[in-house]
mmCIF file of C-alpha atoms in Angstrom:
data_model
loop_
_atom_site.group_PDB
_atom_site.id
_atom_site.type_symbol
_atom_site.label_atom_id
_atom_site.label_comp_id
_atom_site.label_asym_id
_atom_site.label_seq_id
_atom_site.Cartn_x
_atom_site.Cartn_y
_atom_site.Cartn_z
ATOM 1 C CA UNK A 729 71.293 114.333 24.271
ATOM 2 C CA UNK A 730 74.527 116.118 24.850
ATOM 3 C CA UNK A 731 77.534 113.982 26.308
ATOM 4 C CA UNK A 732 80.074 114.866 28.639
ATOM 5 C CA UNK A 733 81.952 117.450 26.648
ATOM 6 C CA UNK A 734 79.798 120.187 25.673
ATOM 7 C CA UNK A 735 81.382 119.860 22.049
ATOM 8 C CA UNK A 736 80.061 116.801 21.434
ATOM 9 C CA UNK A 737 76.468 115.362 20.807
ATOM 10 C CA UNK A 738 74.989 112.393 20.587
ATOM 11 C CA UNK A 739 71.841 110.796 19.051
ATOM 12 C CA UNK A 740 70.336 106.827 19.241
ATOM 13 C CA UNK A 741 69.923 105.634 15.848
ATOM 14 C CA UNK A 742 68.208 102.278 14.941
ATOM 15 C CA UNK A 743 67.966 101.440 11.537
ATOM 16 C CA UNK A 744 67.841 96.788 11.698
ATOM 17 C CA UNK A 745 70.756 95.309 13.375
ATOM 18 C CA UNK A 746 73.441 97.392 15.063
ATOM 19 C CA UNK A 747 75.870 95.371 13.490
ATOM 20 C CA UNK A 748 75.189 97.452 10.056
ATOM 21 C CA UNK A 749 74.251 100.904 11.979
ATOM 22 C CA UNK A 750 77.629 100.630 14.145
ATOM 23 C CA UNK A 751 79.880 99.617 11.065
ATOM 24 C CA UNK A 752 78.245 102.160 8.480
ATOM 25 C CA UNK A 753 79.101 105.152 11.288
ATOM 26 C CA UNK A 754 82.406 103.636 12.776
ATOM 27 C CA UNK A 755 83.970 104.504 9.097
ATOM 28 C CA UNK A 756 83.463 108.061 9.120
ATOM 29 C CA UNK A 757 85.079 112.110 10.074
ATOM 30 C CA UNK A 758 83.881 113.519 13.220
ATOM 31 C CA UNK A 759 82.446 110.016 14.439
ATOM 32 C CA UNK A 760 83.757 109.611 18.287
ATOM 33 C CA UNK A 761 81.782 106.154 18.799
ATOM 34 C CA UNK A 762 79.355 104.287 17.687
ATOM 35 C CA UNK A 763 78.012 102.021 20.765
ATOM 36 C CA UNK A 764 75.296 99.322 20.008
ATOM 37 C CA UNK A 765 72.956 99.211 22.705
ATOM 38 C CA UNK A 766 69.209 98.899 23.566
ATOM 39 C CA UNK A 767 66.424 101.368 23.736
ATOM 40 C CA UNK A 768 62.820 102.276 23.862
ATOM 41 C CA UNK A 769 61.729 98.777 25.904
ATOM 42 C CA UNK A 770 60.445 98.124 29.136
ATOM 43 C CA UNK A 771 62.817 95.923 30.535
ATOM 44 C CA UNK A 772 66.150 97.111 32.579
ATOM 45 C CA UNK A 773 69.898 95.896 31.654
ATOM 46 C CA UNK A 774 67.933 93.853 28.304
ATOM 47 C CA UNK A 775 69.890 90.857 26.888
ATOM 48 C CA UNK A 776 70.871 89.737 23.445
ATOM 49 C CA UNK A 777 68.735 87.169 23.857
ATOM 50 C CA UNK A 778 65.833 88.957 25.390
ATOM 51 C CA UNK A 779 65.875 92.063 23.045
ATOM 52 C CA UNK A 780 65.837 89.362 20.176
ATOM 53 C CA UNK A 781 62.230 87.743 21.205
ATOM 54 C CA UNK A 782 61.111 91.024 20.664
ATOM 55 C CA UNK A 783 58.753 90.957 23.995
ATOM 56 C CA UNK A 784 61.171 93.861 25.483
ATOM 57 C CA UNK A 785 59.701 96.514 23.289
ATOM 58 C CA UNK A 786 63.442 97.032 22.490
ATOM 59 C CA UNK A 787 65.066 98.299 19.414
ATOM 60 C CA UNK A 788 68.506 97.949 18.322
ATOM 61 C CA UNK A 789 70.306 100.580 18.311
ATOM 62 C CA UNK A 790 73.666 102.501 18.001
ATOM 63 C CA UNK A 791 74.764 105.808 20.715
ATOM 64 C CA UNK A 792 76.670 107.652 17.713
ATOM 65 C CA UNK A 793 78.582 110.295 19.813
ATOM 66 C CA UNK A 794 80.090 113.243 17.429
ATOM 67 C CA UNK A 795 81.762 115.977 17.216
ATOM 68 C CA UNK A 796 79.252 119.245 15.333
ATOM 69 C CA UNK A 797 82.101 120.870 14.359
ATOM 70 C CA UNK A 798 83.207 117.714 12.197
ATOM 71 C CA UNK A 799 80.205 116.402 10.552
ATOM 72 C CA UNK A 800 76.483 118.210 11.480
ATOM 73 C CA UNK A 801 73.398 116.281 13.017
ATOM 74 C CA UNK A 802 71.901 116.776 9.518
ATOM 75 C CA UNK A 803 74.693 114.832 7.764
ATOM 76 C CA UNK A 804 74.453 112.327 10.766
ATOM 77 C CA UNK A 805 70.963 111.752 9.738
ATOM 78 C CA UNK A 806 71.350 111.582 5.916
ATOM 79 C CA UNK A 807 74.084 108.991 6.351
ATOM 80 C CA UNK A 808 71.663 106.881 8.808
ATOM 81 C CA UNK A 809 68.262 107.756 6.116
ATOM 82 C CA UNK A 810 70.502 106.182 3.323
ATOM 83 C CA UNK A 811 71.849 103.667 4.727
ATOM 84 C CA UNK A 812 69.554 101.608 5.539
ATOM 85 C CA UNK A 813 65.943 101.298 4.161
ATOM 86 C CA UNK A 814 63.899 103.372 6.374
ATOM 87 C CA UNK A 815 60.695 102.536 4.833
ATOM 88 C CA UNK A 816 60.852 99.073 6.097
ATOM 89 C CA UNK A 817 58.019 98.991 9.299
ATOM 90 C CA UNK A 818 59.567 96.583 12.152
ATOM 91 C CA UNK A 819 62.207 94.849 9.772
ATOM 92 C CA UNK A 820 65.384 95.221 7.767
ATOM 93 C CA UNK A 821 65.254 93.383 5.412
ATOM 94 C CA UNK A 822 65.095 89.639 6.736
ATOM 95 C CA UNK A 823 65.865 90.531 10.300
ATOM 96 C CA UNK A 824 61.842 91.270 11.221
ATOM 97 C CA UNK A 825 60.520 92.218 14.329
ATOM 98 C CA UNK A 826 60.445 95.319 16.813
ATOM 99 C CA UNK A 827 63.416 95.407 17.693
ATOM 100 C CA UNK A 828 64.719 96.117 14.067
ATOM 101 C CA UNK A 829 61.991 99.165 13.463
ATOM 102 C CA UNK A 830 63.730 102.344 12.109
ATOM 103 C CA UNK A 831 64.036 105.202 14.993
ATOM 104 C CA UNK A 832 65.390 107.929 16.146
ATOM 105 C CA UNK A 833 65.432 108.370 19.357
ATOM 106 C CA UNK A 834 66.267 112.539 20.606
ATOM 107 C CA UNK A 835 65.620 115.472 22.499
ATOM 108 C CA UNK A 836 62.804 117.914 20.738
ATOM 109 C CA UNK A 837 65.529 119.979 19.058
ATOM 110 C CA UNK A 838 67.270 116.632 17.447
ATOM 111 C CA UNK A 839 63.663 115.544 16.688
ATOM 112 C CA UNK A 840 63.262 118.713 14.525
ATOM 113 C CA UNK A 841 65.990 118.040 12.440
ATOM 114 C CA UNK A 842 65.247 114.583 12.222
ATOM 115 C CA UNK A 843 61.635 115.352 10.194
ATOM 116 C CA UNK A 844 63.179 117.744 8.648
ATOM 117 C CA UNK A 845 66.111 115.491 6.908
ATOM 118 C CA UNK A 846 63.702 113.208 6.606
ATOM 119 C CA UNK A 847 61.127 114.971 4.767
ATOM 120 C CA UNK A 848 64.089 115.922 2.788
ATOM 121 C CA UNK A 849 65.098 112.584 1.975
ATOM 122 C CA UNK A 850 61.264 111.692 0.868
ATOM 123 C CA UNK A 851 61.286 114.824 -1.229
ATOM 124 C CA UNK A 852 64.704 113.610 -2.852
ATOM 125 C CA UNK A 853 62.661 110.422 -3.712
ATOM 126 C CA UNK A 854 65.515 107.975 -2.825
ATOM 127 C CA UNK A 855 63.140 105.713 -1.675
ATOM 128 C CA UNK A 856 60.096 104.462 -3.718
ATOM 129 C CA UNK A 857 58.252 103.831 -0.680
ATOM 130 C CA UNK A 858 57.165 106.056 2.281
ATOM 131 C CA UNK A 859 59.200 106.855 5.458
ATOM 132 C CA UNK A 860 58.259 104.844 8.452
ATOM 133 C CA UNK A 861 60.814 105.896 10.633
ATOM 134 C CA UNK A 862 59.618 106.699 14.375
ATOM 135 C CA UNK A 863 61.386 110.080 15.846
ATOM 136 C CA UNK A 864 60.735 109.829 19.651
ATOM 137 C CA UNK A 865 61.957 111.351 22.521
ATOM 138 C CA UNK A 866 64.882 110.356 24.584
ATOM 139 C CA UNK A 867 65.232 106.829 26.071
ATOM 140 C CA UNK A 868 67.200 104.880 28.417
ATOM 141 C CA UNK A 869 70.054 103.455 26.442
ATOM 142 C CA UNK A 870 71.492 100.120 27.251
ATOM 143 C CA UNK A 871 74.884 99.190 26.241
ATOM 144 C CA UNK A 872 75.215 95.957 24.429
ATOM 145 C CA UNK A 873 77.143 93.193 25.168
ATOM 146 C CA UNK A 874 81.174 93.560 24.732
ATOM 147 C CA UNK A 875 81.328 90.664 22.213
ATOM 148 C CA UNK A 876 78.324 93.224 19.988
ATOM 149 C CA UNK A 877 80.821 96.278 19.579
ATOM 150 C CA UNK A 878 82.964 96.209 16.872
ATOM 151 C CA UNK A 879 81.153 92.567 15.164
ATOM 152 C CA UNK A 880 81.747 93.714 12.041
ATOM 153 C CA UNK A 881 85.545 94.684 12.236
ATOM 154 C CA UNK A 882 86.005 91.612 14.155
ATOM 155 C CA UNK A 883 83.831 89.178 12.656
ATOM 156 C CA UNK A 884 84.013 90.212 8.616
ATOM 157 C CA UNK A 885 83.684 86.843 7.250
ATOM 158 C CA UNK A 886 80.747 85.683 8.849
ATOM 159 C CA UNK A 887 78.134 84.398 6.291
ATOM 160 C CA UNK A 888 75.809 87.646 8.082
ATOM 161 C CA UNK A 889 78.310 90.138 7.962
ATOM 162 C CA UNK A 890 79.775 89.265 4.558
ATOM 163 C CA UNK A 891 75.571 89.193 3.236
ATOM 164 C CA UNK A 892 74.334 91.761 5.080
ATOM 165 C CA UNK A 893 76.497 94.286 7.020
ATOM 166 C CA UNK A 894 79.032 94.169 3.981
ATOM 167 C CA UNK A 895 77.178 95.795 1.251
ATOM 168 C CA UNK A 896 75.624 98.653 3.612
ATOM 169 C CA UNK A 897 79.203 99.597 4.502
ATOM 170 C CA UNK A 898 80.473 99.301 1.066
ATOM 171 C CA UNK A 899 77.217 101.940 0.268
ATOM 172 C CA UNK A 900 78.057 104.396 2.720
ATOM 173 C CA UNK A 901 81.793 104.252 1.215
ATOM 174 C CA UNK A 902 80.491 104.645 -2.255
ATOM 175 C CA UNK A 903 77.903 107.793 -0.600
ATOM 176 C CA UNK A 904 80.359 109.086 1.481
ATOM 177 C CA UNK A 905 83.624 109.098 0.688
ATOM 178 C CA UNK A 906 84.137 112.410 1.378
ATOM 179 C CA UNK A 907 83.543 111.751 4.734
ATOM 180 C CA UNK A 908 85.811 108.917 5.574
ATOM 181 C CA UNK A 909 88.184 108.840 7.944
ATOM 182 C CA UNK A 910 91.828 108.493 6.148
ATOM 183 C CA UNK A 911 93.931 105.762 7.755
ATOM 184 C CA UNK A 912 96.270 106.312 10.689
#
């Protein structure tokens, strides 16, 4: 899933609510964007509302567009497998249903990484469980709402973010500071 400029690539990541995915990613070198959106439903131009009865088949997700040269699609992944608890089927955490299953959604070449960091990641034993996170192929992706990009920059103090998105970002800090973007 290349994007315009041939140096960049992108991938569809869902791992729970996009709030977390897009705020975990947004943080870090060699990110461009980090979109939430909708994929891997039946329905066209999905809603909040309708993505969140979980009848759409939807996940929520996040378009992270990046630059290769920056940060690799294998570091991409290991940020995304760690961040979030990929051994969760259909839920993160108290957000359960579909449309918070763990997938990757990417063309075959992406898809081979993907098991491969993966089966990585289970090897590493990070996660007591096993790793129930669908790769599939390449979707339609549906851009979310305006008032959904950026929630957590915006909205910080929100009992959700403050429980929730919070302590994932403050993680991928911890993980990854080596990979943060330093402050303008």
């Amino acid at each position: 899933m290349t994007t315009q400029s041939p140096n960049l690539s992108s991938i569809l990541l869902g791992g729970g609510c996009f709030w977390c995915v897009e705020a975990v990613f947004t943080g870090l070198r060699g990110i461009i964007s980090a979109e939430p959106g909708y994929a891997g439903g039946s329905v066209d131009h999905p809603s909040y509302e309708e993505v969140c009865t979980g009848r759409t088949g939807h996940a929520e997700v996040v378009k992270v567009v990046f630059d290769p040269a920056e940060i690799g699609l294998e570091d991409v992944l290991r940020v995304f497998f760690t961040t979030h608890d990929p051994t969760q089927l259909n839920r993160q955490g108290n957000d359960v249903g579909t449309q918070y299953r763990s997938v990757i959604f990417a063309d075959a070449t992406q898809q081979e990484t993907a098991r491969k960091v993966r089966d990585e990641i289970a090897a590493e034993g990070i996660w007591a469980d096993p790793i129930v996170t669908r790769i599939e192929g390449p979707v339609h992706f549906w851009p979310a709402e305006e008032k959904h990009h950026d929630y957590f920059a915006r909205n910080p103090q929100t009992a959700y973010c403050a429980a929730v998105v919070a302590p994932k970002v403050a993680k991928a800090r911890k993980l990854y500071r080596d990979r943060l973007k330093q402050p303008d």
